[in-house]
Short mmCIF file of C-alpha atoms in Angstrom, two decimals:
data_model
loop_
_atom_site.label_atom_id
_atom_site.label_comp_id
_atom_site.label_asym_id
_atom_site.label_seq_id
_atom_site.Cartn_x
_atom_site.Cartn_y
_atom_site.Cartn_z
CA MET V 969 -13.59 -25.85 6.74
CA ALA V 970 -15.02 -28.22 4.16
CA PHE V 971 -14.97 -26.89 0.64
CA ASN V 972 -17.91 -26.70 -1.69
CA TYR V 973 -17.17 -29.06 -4.59
CA ILE V 974 -18.97 -27.77 -7.66
CA SER V 975 -19.07 -28.35 -11.41
CA ALA V 976 -17.21 -26.17 -13.91
CA ALA V 977 -20.58 -24.81 -15.09
CA GLU V 978 -21.57 -23.87 -11.53
CA ALA V 979 -18.21 -22.16 -11.05
CA ALA V 980 -18.52 -20.26 -14.32
CA SER V 981 -21.98 -19.03 -13.31
CA LEU V 982 -20.31 -17.00 -10.53
CA ILE V 983 -18.66 -14.84 -13.21
CA LYS V 984 -20.81 -11.99 -14.49
CA HIS V 985 -20.63 -9.69 -17.49
CA GLY V 986 -18.05 -6.97 -16.85
CA TYR V 987 -16.04 -8.95 -14.32
CA ASN V 988 -12.28 -9.09 -14.34
CA ILE V 989 -10.91 -12.57 -13.79
CA GLY V 990 -7.36 -13.42 -12.73
CA LEU V 991 -5.86 -16.71 -13.88
CA SER V 992 -3.05 -18.94 -12.70
CA GLY V 993 -0.54 -20.24 -15.21
CA PHE V 994 2.24 -19.01 -17.44
CA THR V 995 2.06 -20.30 -21.02
CA PRO V 996 -0.49 -23.15 -21.22
CA ALA V 997 1.27 -24.66 -18.18
CA GLY V 998 -0.77 -24.39 -15.01
CA THR V 999 -3.58 -22.32 -16.43
CA ALA V 1000 -7.33 -22.69 -15.89
CA LYS V 1001 -9.11 -24.92 -18.39
CA ALA V 1002 -12.47 -26.31 -17.27
CA VAL V 1003 -14.05 -23.14 -15.87
CA THR V 1004 -13.02 -20.94 -18.81
CA HIS V 1005 -14.42 -23.57 -21.16
CA ALA V 1006 -17.74 -23.44 -19.30
CA LEU V 1007 -17.58 -19.64 -19.28
CA ALA V 1008 -17.40 -19.66 -23.08
CA GLU V 1009 -20.65 -21.62 -23.18
CA ILE V 1010 -22.33 -19.02 -20.95
CA ALA V 1011 -21.06 -16.19 -23.15
CA GLU V 1012 -22.31 -17.91 -26.29
CA ALA V 1013 -25.75 -18.47 -24.76
CA GLU V 1014 -26.00 -14.86 -23.58
CA HIS V 1015 -24.97 -13.51 -26.96
CA ALA V 1016 -27.61 -15.71 -28.63
CA LYS V 1017 -30.21 -13.98 -26.41
CA GLY V 1018 -28.91 -10.60 -27.49
CA ASN V 1019 -27.28 -9.90 -24.11
CA PRO V 1020 -23.77 -8.55 -23.67
CA PHE V 1021 -21.24 -10.83 -22.00
CA GLN V 1022 -17.56 -10.01 -21.89
CA VAL V 1023 -14.87 -10.17 -19.22
CA GLY V 1024 -11.42 -8.79 -18.62
CA ILE V 1025 -8.64 -11.34 -18.21
CA PHE V 1026 -5.43 -10.92 -16.22
CA THR V 1027 -2.86 -13.70 -16.66
CA GLY V 1028 0.80 -14.40 -16.09
CA ALA V 1029 1.54 -14.87 -19.79
CA SER V 1030 -0.13 -16.88 -22.56
CA THR V 1031 -2.75 -19.51 -21.77
CA GLY V 1032 -4.11 -22.44 -23.77
CA ASP V 1033 -6.89 -22.82 -26.28
CA ALA V 1034 -9.30 -23.64 -23.45
CA CYS V 1035 -8.95 -20.01 -22.37
CA ASP V 1036 -7.61 -17.57 -24.96
CA GLY V 1037 -8.81 -19.59 -27.94
CA ILE V 1038 -12.34 -20.54 -26.99
CA LEU V 1039 -13.13 -17.21 -25.30
CA SER V 1040 -11.88 -15.31 -28.36
CA ARG V 1041 -14.01 -17.37 -30.70
CA VAL V 1042 -17.19 -16.57 -28.76
CA LYS V 1043 -16.17 -12.90 -28.40
CA ALA V 1044 -16.17 -13.09 -24.61
CA ILE V 1045 -12.97 -11.06 -23.98
CA ARG V 1046 -13.17 -7.29 -23.63
CA TYR V 1047 -9.68 -6.68 -22.23
CA ARG V 1048 -6.67 -8.95 -21.89
CA ALA V 1049 -3.11 -8.60 -20.60
CA PRO V 1050 -0.30 -9.59 -21.05
CA TYR V 1051 1.44 -12.01 -23.52
CA THR V 1052 -0.41 -14.53 -25.71
CA THR V 1053 0.32 -17.10 -28.41
CA ASN V 1054 -3.14 -18.24 -29.53
CA ALA V 1055 -3.91 -17.80 -33.24
CA ASP V 1056 -7.62 -17.06 -32.76
CA PHE V 1057 -6.85 -14.52 -30.05
CA ARG V 1058 -4.22 -12.90 -32.31
CA LYS V 1059 -6.76 -12.65 -35.14
CA ALA V 1060 -9.33 -11.02 -32.84
CA VAL V 1061 -6.75 -8.54 -31.54
CA ASN V 1062 -5.63 -7.54 -35.01
CA ASN V 1063 -9.26 -7.18 -36.09
CA GLY V 1064 -9.79 -4.71 -33.25
CA GLU V 1065 -12.16 -6.97 -31.31
CA ILE V 1066 -10.12 -7.20 -28.08
CA ALA V 1067 -8.41 -4.45 -26.10
CA TYR V 1068 -5.04 -6.12 -25.70
CA ASN V 1069 -2.43 -4.56 -23.40
CA ASP V 1070 1.11 -5.84 -24.05
CA ILE V 1071 2.94 -5.48 -20.73
CA HIS V 1072 6.37 -6.54 -19.54
CA LEU V 1073 5.71 -9.78 -17.66
CA SER V 1074 7.62 -8.65 -14.58
CA GLN V 1075 5.21 -5.71 -14.23
CA MET V 1076 1.89 -7.53 -14.63
CA ALA V 1077 1.29 -8.53 -11.00
CA GLN V 1078 2.33 -5.17 -9.60
CA GLU V 1079 0.21 -3.19 -12.06
CA VAL V 1080 -2.78 -5.26 -10.95
CA ARG V 1081 -1.87 -4.58 -7.30
CA TYR V 1082 -1.45 -0.87 -8.01
CA GLY V 1083 -5.01 -0.78 -9.34
CA PHE V 1084 -4.02 0.22 -12.87
CA MET V 1085 -6.43 -2.29 -14.46
CA GLY V 1086 -9.34 -2.29 -12.08
CA LYS V 1087 -10.75 -4.77 -9.60
CA VAL V 1088 -10.11 -8.52 -9.62
CA ASN V 1089 -13.53 -10.06 -9.10
CA VAL V 1090 -12.72 -13.76 -9.41
CA ALA V 1091 -9.46 -15.72 -9.46
CA ILE V 1092 -9.38 -19.14 -11.15
CA ILE V 1093 -6.42 -21.13 -9.90
CA GLU V 1094 -5.24 -24.55 -11.01
CA ALA V 1095 -3.89 -26.63 -8.12
CA CYS V 1096 -2.56 -30.09 -7.43
CA GLU V 1097 -3.76 -29.80 -3.82
CA VAL V 1098 -5.78 -27.45 -1.64
CA THR V 1099 -6.07 -27.75 2.13
CA GLU V 1100 -8.94 -26.82 4.41
CA ASP V 1101 -6.88 -24.06 6.02
CA GLY V 1102 -6.43 -22.32 2.64
CA LYS V 1103 -3.10 -23.58 1.31
CA ILE V 1104 -3.18 -23.75 -2.50
CA TYR V 1105 -0.40 -25.79 -4.10
CA LEU V 1106 0.08 -24.73 -7.73
CA THR V 1107 0.83 -27.05 -10.65
CA ALA V 1108 3.32 -26.32 -13.45
CA ALA V 1109 3.58 -22.51 -13.24
CA GLY V 1110 3.69 -19.57 -10.86
CA GLY V 1111 2.47 -16.63 -12.93
CA ILE V 1112 0.54 -13.94 -11.07
CA ALA V 1113 -1.43 -16.43 -8.94
CA PRO V 1114 -0.36 -15.06 -5.52
CA THR V 1115 -1.46 -11.54 -6.39
CA VAL V 1116 -4.82 -12.38 -7.94
CA CYS V 1117 -5.60 -14.75 -5.06
CA ARG V 1118 -5.00 -12.00 -2.55
CA LEU V 1119 -6.96 -9.34 -4.45
CA ALA V 1120 -9.92 -11.36 -5.74
CA ASP V 1121 -13.29 -11.28 -4.00
CA GLN V 1122 -13.74 -14.98 -4.76
CA ILE V 1123 -11.38 -17.83 -5.65
CA ILE V 1124 -12.29 -20.85 -7.75
CA VAL V 1125 -9.82 -23.73 -7.50
CA GLU V 1126 -9.47 -26.22 -10.34
CA LEU V 1127 -8.10 -29.27 -8.54
CA ASN V 1128 -6.49 -31.02 -11.47
CA ALA V 1129 -5.67 -34.72 -11.08
CA ALA V 1130 -3.56 -34.56 -14.25
CA HIS V 1131 -0.88 -32.95 -12.08
CA SER V 1132 0.74 -35.17 -9.49
CA LYS V 1133 0.80 -34.14 -5.85
CA ASN V 1134 4.54 -34.65 -6.21
CA ALA V 1135 4.51 -31.07 -7.49
CA MET V 1136 3.98 -29.92 -3.90
CA GLY V 1137 7.17 -28.20 -2.83
CA LEU V 1138 8.26 -27.28 -6.35
CA HIS V 1139 7.14 -23.65 -5.93
CA ASP V 1140 8.69 -20.74 -4.06
CA VAL V 1141 5.82 -18.28 -3.54
CA TYR V 1142 6.92 -14.75 -2.67
CA GLU V 1143 5.26 -11.36 -3.19
CA PRO V 1144 7.31 -8.19 -2.69
CA LEU V 1145 5.88 -5.34 -0.70
CA ASP V 1146 4.64 -2.36 -2.68
CA PRO V 1147 6.32 1.07 -2.52
CA PRO V 1148 7.13 2.83 -0.27
CA TYR V 1149 7.75 -0.31 1.80
CA ARG V 1150 9.45 -2.49 -0.81
CA ARG V 1151 12.74 -4.13 0.15
CA GLU V 1152 15.33 -5.99 -1.91
CA ILE V 1153 14.37 -9.42 -3.24
CA PRO V 1154 16.88 -11.61 -1.38
CA ILE V 1155 17.87 -13.94 -4.21
CA TYR V 1156 21.65 -14.15 -4.61
CA LYS V 1157 21.92 -17.36 -6.61
CA PRO V 1158 19.34 -19.13 -8.82
CA SER V 1159 18.71 -21.87 -6.27
CA ASP V 1160 17.81 -19.54 -3.37
CA ARG V 1161 14.33 -20.04 -1.91
CA ILE V 1162 12.76 -17.07 -0.16
CA GLY V 1163 9.05 -17.88 0.15
CA LYS V 1164 6.58 -20.68 0.80
CA PRO V 1165 5.72 -23.74 -1.31
CA TYR V 1166 2.04 -22.73 -1.44
CA ILE V 1167 -0.28 -19.72 -1.65
CA GLN V 1168 -1.99 -19.00 1.65
CA VAL V 1169 -5.54 -17.63 1.30
CA ASP V 1170 -8.50 -17.13 3.56
CA PRO V 1171 -10.43 -20.38 2.99
CA LYS V 1172 -13.69 -18.41 3.19
CA LYS V 1173 -12.75 -16.77 -0.13
CA ILE V 1174 -12.71 -20.14 -1.93
CA ALA V 1175 -16.14 -20.16 -3.54
CA GLY V 1176 -15.77 -23.66 -4.89
CA VAL V 1177 -13.42 -26.45 -5.89
CA VAL V 1178 -13.81 -27.94 -9.37
CA GLU V 1179 -12.29 -31.40 -9.75
CA THR V 1180 -10.73 -31.94 -13.17
CA ASN V 1181 -8.35 -34.27 -14.97
CA TRP V 1182 -7.19 -32.07 -17.80
CA PRO V 1183 -3.56 -32.22 -18.95
CA ASP V 1184 -1.80 -29.01 -19.94
CA GLU V 1185 -2.24 -28.05 -23.57
CA ALA V 1186 1.45 -28.66 -24.05
CA ARG V 1187 3.27 -27.38 -27.09
CA SER V 1188 6.01 -29.34 -28.77
CA PHE V 1189 8.53 -27.71 -31.07
CA ALA V 1190 9.97 -28.90 -34.34
CA ASP V 1191 13.29 -30.67 -34.26
CA ALA V 1192 16.37 -28.58 -34.93
CA ASP V 1193 17.22 -28.07 -38.59
CA PRO V 1194 20.40 -26.80 -40.27
CA LEU V 1195 19.27 -23.17 -39.91
CA THR V 1196 18.45 -23.27 -36.19
CA ASP V 1197 21.48 -25.49 -35.55
CA LYS V 1198 23.73 -22.87 -37.14
CA ILE V 1199 22.21 -20.06 -35.06
CA GLY V 1200 22.59 -22.17 -31.93
CA GLN V 1201 26.19 -22.98 -32.72
CA ASN V 1202 26.95 -19.31 -33.38
CA VAL V 1203 25.60 -18.44 -29.92
CA ALA V 1204 27.57 -21.20 -28.21
CA ASP V 1205 30.79 -20.28 -30.04
CA PHE V 1206 30.35 -16.61 -29.11
CA LEU V 1207 29.80 -17.34 -25.42
CA ALA V 1208 32.70 -19.80 -25.30
CA ALA V 1209 34.98 -17.20 -26.88
CA ASP V 1210 33.86 -14.51 -24.42
CA MET V 1211 34.60 -16.86 -21.55
CA LYS V 1212 38.03 -17.72 -22.99
CA ARG V 1213 39.00 -14.05 -23.16
CA GLY V 1214 37.78 -13.38 -19.62
CA ILE V 1215 34.63 -11.37 -20.37
CA ILE V 1216 32.50 -14.14 -18.82
CA PRO V 1217 33.79 -15.62 -15.54
CA PRO V 1218 35.27 -19.16 -15.80
CA THR V 1219 32.38 -20.43 -13.64
CA PHE V 1220 30.04 -19.10 -16.36
CA LEU V 1221 26.83 -17.16 -15.57
CA PRO V 1222 23.11 -17.98 -15.33
CA LEU V 1223 21.26 -18.07 -18.65
CA GLN V 1224 17.82 -16.88 -19.68
CA SER V 1225 16.43 -18.28 -22.89
CA GLY V 1226 13.17 -17.56 -24.67
CA VAL V 1227 10.70 -20.10 -26.03
CA GLY V 1228 10.81 -21.94 -29.35
CA ASN V 1229 12.92 -23.85 -31.85
CA ILE V 1230 15.84 -21.44 -31.87
CA ALA V 1231 15.99 -21.40 -28.07
CA ASN V 1232 16.10 -25.19 -28.04
CA ALA V 1233 18.87 -25.19 -30.65
CA VAL V 1234 20.88 -22.68 -28.63
CA LEU V 1235 20.58 -24.74 -25.46
CA GLY V 1236 21.45 -27.90 -27.36
CA ALA V 1237 24.63 -26.30 -28.69
CA LEU V 1238 25.59 -25.00 -25.24
CA GLY V 1239 25.03 -28.45 -23.78
CA ARG V 1240 27.36 -30.02 -26.36
CA ASP V 1241 30.15 -27.48 -25.90
CA LYS V 1242 32.24 -28.98 -23.12
CA THR V 1243 34.44 -25.85 -22.96
CA ILE V 1244 31.44 -24.28 -21.22
CA PRO V 1245 31.11 -25.66 -17.69
CA PRO V 1246 27.79 -26.90 -16.28
CA PHE V 1247 25.65 -23.80 -15.79
CA GLU V 1248 22.49 -22.56 -14.12
CA MET V 1249 19.32 -21.08 -15.57
CA TYR V 1250 17.49 -18.05 -14.18
CA THR V 1251 14.75 -17.77 -16.72
CA GLU V 1252 10.99 -17.56 -17.19
CA VAL V 1253 10.27 -20.78 -19.08
CA ILE V 1254 11.89 -24.20 -18.91
CA GLN V 1255 11.44 -26.38 -22.00
CA ASN V 1256 12.17 -30.07 -22.66
CA SER V 1257 15.72 -29.25 -23.70
CA VAL V 1258 16.58 -27.85 -20.26
CA ILE V 1259 15.16 -30.91 -18.51
CA GLY V 1260 17.34 -33.08 -20.71
CA LEU V 1261 20.40 -30.99 -19.82
CA ILE V 1262 19.58 -31.26 -16.11
CA ARG V 1263 19.41 -35.04 -16.43
CA GLU V 1264 22.77 -35.00 -18.23
CA GLY V 1265 24.37 -32.79 -15.58
CA ARG V 1266 24.99 -29.93 -18.04
CA VAL V 1267 22.47 -27.65 -16.27
CA LYS V 1268 23.02 -27.62 -12.51
CA PHE V 1269 19.84 -25.77 -11.54
CA GLY V 1270 16.78 -24.31 -13.22
CA SER V 1271 14.85 -21.37 -11.74
CA ALA V 1272 11.81 -20.38 -13.78
CA CYS V 1273 8.16 -19.40 -13.71
CA SER V 1274 6.81 -22.39 -15.62
CA LEU V 1275 7.52 -25.87 -16.89
CA THR V 1276 6.50 -25.39 -20.50
CA VAL V 1277 7.23 -28.97 -21.43
CA THR V 1278 5.41 -31.78 -23.17
CA ASN V 1279 3.11 -33.84 -20.97
CA ASP V 1280 5.33 -36.92 -21.09
CA CYS V 1281 8.28 -34.78 -19.99
CA LEU V 1282 6.21 -33.28 -17.15
CA GLU V 1283 5.13 -36.74 -16.02
CA GLY V 1284 8.79 -37.75 -16.00
CA ILE V 1285 9.63 -34.80 -13.76
CA TYR V 1286 6.83 -35.66 -11.33
CA ASN V 1287 7.90 -39.32 -11.26
CA ASP V 1288 11.54 -38.35 -10.62
CA MET V 1289 10.86 -35.59 -8.12
CA ASP V 1290 13.41 -37.00 -5.70
CA PHE V 1291 16.01 -36.21 -8.38
CA PHE V 1292 14.58 -32.83 -9.43
CA ARG V 1293 13.64 -31.52 -5.97
CA ASP V 1294 16.99 -29.73 -5.48
CA LYS V 1295 17.43 -28.86 -9.17
CA LEU V 1296 14.22 -26.95 -10.01
CA VAL V 1297 12.17 -24.12 -8.55
CA LEU V 1298 9.11 -22.31 -9.91
CA ARG V 1299 8.50 -18.68 -8.93
CA PRO V 1300 5.84 -16.00 -9.52
CA SER V 1301 6.56 -14.10 -12.73
CA GLU V 1302 7.47 -10.85 -11.00
CA ILE V 1303 10.28 -12.77 -9.26
CA SER V 1304 11.42 -14.99 -12.15
CA ASN V 1305 11.55 -11.87 -14.34
CA SER V 1306 12.64 -9.34 -11.73
CA PRO V 1307 15.01 -6.78 -13.27
CA GLU V 1308 16.65 -6.37 -9.86
CA VAL V 1309 17.50 -10.06 -9.57
CA VAL V 1310 18.49 -10.38 -13.24
CA ARG V 1311 21.04 -7.61 -12.89
CA ARG V 1312 22.34 -8.88 -9.54
CA LEU V 1313 22.92 -12.43 -10.81
CA GLY V 1314 24.53 -11.31 -14.07
CA VAL V 1315 22.09 -13.22 -16.25
CA ILE V 1316 22.98 -13.68 -19.92
CA SER V 1317 19.77 -13.18 -21.90
CA ILE V 1318 19.02 -14.87 -25.22
CA ASN V 1319 15.79 -13.86 -26.97
CA THR V 1320 14.30 -13.96 -30.45
CA ALA V 1321 13.77 -10.95 -32.70
CA ILE V 1322 11.29 -10.49 -35.52
CA GLU V 1323 13.62 -7.88 -37.01
CA ALA V 1324 16.57 -5.73 -36.05
CA ASP V 1325 17.76 -2.51 -37.65
CA LEU V 1326 21.18 -1.27 -38.59
CA TYR V 1327 21.78 0.31 -35.20
CA GLY V 1328 20.66 -2.57 -33.00
CA ASN V 1329 17.06 -1.62 -32.27
CA VAL V 1330 14.84 -4.71 -32.11
CA ASN V 1331 11.20 -5.43 -32.91
CA SER V 1332 9.99 -8.56 -31.15
CA THR V 1333 6.21 -8.11 -31.31
CA HIS V 1334 4.72 -6.67 -34.51
CA ILE V 1335 4.64 -7.84 -38.12
CA GLY V 1336 4.95 -4.88 -40.45
CA GLY V 1337 4.80 -2.55 -37.47
CA THR V 1338 1.04 -2.96 -36.90
CA LYS V 1339 0.00 -6.61 -36.61
CA MET V 1340 0.60 -8.10 -33.17
CA MET V 1341 2.34 -11.45 -33.20
CA ASN V 1342 2.46 -12.54 -29.53
CA GLY V 1343 3.79 -9.75 -27.36
CA ILE V 1344 6.96 -8.63 -25.67
CA GLY V 1345 6.77 -11.33 -23.01
CA GLY V 1346 9.71 -11.22 -20.65
CA SER V 1347 12.32 -10.26 -23.22
CA GLY V 1348 12.40 -6.64 -22.07
CA ASP V 1349 12.72 -7.61 -18.40
CA PHE V 1350 15.89 -9.52 -19.15
CA THR V 1351 17.37 -7.53 -22.05
CA ARG V 1352 17.76 -4.19 -20.33
CA ASN V 1353 19.22 -5.77 -17.20
CA ALA V 1354 21.34 -8.59 -18.63
CA TYR V 1355 25.08 -9.04 -18.20
CA ILE V 1356 25.09 -9.67 -21.96
CA SER V 1357 21.89 -9.28 -24.01
CA ILE V 1358 21.63 -11.39 -27.16
CA PHE V 1359 18.97 -11.45 -29.88
CA THR V 1360 18.78 -14.24 -32.43
CA CYS V 1361 16.78 -14.67 -35.63
CA PRO V 1362 17.11 -16.12 -39.13
CA SER V 1363 18.47 -13.47 -41.52
CA VAL V 1364 15.52 -13.88 -43.90
CA ALA V 1365 11.94 -15.16 -43.86
CA LYS V 1366 9.27 -16.12 -46.40
CA GLU V 1367 11.71 -17.76 -48.83
CA GLY V 1368 14.01 -14.75 -48.71
CA LYS V 1369 11.36 -12.15 -49.46
CA ILE V 1370 11.72 -10.58 -46.02
CA SER V 1371 15.00 -9.47 -44.48
CA ALA V 1372 15.25 -9.56 -40.70
CA ILE V 1373 17.89 -6.82 -40.95
CA VAL V 1374 16.28 -3.53 -42.02
CA PRO V 1375 17.22 0.16 -42.01
CA MET V 1376 14.70 0.95 -39.27
CA VAL V 1377 12.50 -1.43 -37.29
CA SER V 1378 8.80 -1.07 -38.02
CA HIS V 1379 7.95 -1.37 -34.32
CA HIS V 1380 10.32 -0.59 -31.47
CA ASP V 1381 10.52 -2.90 -28.44
CA HIS V 1382 14.20 -2.95 -27.43
CA THR V 1383 16.40 0.06 -28.01
CA GLU V 1384 19.96 0.11 -29.28
CA HIS V 1385 20.99 1.06 -25.73
CA ASP V 1386 19.97 -2.37 -24.42
CA VAL V 1387 21.02 -4.75 -27.22
CA ASN V 1388 24.59 -6.05 -27.07
CA ILE V 1389 24.71 -8.89 -29.59
CA ILE V 1390 22.74 -9.84 -32.71
CA ILE V 1391 23.16 -13.36 -34.08
CA THR V 1392 21.77 -14.92 -37.26
CA GLU V 1393 22.82 -18.01 -39.16
CA GLN V 1394 25.16 -15.70 -41.08
CA GLY V 1395 27.22 -14.74 -38.02
CA VAL V 1396 27.59 -12.57 -34.93
CA ALA V 1397 27.45 -8.77 -34.65
CA ASP V 1398 29.05 -7.66 -31.39
CA LEU V 1399 27.70 -4.15 -30.78
CA ARG V 1400 29.42 -3.51 -27.46
CA GLY V 1401 31.59 -0.41 -27.39
CA LYS V 1402 30.62 0.62 -30.93
CA SER V 1403 29.21 3.87 -32.27
CA PRO V 1404 26.04 3.76 -34.41
CA LYS V 1405 28.05 3.80 -37.65
CA GLU V 1406 30.26 0.98 -36.42
CA ARG V 1407 27.18 -0.98 -35.37
CA ALA V 1408 25.68 -0.66 -38.84
CA GLN V 1409 28.84 -1.99 -40.42
CA ALA V 1410 29.02 -4.94 -38.02
CA ILE V 1411 25.36 -5.86 -38.51
CA ILE V 1412 25.42 -5.68 -42.31
CA GLU V 1413 28.68 -7.57 -42.66
CA ASN V 1414 27.99 -10.28 -40.08
CA CYS V 1415 24.21 -10.76 -39.84
CA ALA V 1416 22.52 -9.69 -43.08
CA HIS V 1417 21.77 -12.28 -45.75
CA PRO V 1418 24.01 -11.95 -48.84
CA ASP V 1419 20.96 -11.04 -50.95
CA TYR V 1420 20.43 -7.94 -48.80
CA LYS V 1421 23.93 -6.72 -48.00
CA ASN V 1422 24.27 -4.42 -51.01
CA ILE V 1423 20.68 -3.22 -50.57
CA LEU V 1424 21.48 -2.13 -47.02
CA TRP V 1425 24.79 -0.53 -48.00
CA ASP V 1426 22.95 1.36 -50.75
CA TYR V 1427 20.45 2.59 -48.18
CA LEU V 1428 23.25 4.08 -46.10
CA LYS V 1429 24.46 5.99 -49.19
CA LEU V 1430 21.15 7.89 -49.06
CA THR V 1431 21.95 9.24 -45.60
CA ASP V 1432 23.99 12.20 -44.48
CA GLY V 1433 27.21 10.52 -43.45
CA LYS V 1434 27.94 13.40 -41.11
CA ALA V 1435 25.07 12.45 -38.80
CA GLN V 1436 25.76 10.67 -35.52
CA THR V 1437 23.09 8.10 -36.45
CA PRO V 1438 22.73 8.22 -40.25
CA GLN V 1439 19.13 7.83 -41.33
CA ALA V 1440 17.29 8.74 -44.53
CA VAL V 1441 13.92 9.46 -42.99
CA ARG V 1442 11.84 9.14 -46.17
CA ALA V 1443 13.51 5.83 -47.07
CA ALA V 1444 13.84 4.31 -43.59
CA LEU V 1445 10.74 2.12 -43.95
CA GLY V 1446 11.17 1.67 -47.70
CA MET V 1447 11.83 -2.06 -47.47
CA HIS V 1448 8.63 -2.51 -45.47
CA ALA V 1449 6.70 -0.39 -47.99
CA GLU V 1450 8.06 -2.54 -50.82
CA LEU V 1451 7.04 -5.71 -49.00
CA ALA V 1452 3.49 -4.38 -48.68
CA LYS V 1453 3.51 -3.38 -52.34
CA SER V 1454 5.15 -6.29 -54.15
CA GLY V 1455 5.63 -8.95 -51.49
CA ASP V 1456 9.43 -8.90 -51.71
CA MET V 1457 11.78 -6.51 -49.92
CA LYS V 1458 14.48 -7.14 -52.53
CA ASN V 1459 12.47 -5.11 -55.04
CA VAL V 1460 12.99 -1.86 -53.15
CA ASP V 1461 14.15 1.01 -55.40
CA TRP V 1462 16.12 3.53 -53.38
CA ALA V 1463 16.09 5.94 -56.32
CA LEU V 1464 12.49 6.72 -55.44
CA TYR V 1465 13.66 8.19 -52.13
CA LYS V 1466 16.47 10.44 -53.35
#
């Protein structure tokens, strides 16, 4: 059948107040842009008339400013899940203007399928190609696109010329069956392909095709500095030592790495360490650093959900697809982040913490325990199921006024039961096989900043040393209370809690 080619404004007019819309993409890579931009204009016009206009948004992870940002600014979002990174969206969430549901990324598609969040009225899918028999070829990310395409009443395709048709074949589209019919996900090495290179839909559901030429709102990260370099080197040295003593097989194991400057520094250090053999990635996001390591032969294969790279890097991948075709695969997020597959492959996970406490509990989402930063993302999917789970962070923030090592985390995302290793620029705390008291000693001595070591030891003196997990309940959040009061955790006075 011939598709109806329509404008972004015409496509947006299909979306009504109260609808739930499902989006392609994972990070700003591969997400809708033109239709959500036009939808913001509709919302603004309706609000000016005194009419309500808000929608629910289901995504794979964060989006770009053309979605999360602009829709937040015109107050067009009622509900949104899961992860996000947009500053305007974050402000709206923390002001109580948006009902934000922070979900493990591996669970997002299935919770939509299970009906936990309501109906999907319209799916907006970015594609590099769409065929008359209903094959949609995605661009730079998998996300939850297969699920929302299947469930939505209508599908709008953004056919984006900014993405080369060379991307066709990059994806491995696979949806597991739902219980009680679910079977194992048959991935036994990162390079296994188990699905199709496209999403197959009923072409009658495609309400319109919007032609665009809108590059991804790519994010670049600052160059490594002495702090991130030191953290990265500490990670590489730790992994090399574990391999030398036989904890990690001599072939090494697949890696998962989060997003950002520290992740890039870690991968850079691993790439330079020639005692570590070329390795594979089974991760959610591939950044520029991984592409560079693939070109150098240090990374043999990259399995992910998205290419969260700069636009020049993405263009280089598309231009060199003959080289990358057997070295990259993009999967839906429930597959890239599948706990089953992560545990089977023995993935080593490396993620970033906001803060960690003396016993290895980690907060990766909330500032001061209440203000959402971005969300848990996929860190929980990998951490609980990893062969070795690692969290990294600088030991202090805000010119030393905030310690990343605290008596008790102000918000709890990853429990002590799931966290194996904590690494700062100060050193490495190996928590494996240690009791809570032994963990506290290792974390203070190896990870805390020198300005905070005595403060943390003094905190422990307030506790009942006979306890299995010593904690002075009244004082446990004392450093956070002092930060709120004076702006500097170092000013905490434990005498007030005796």
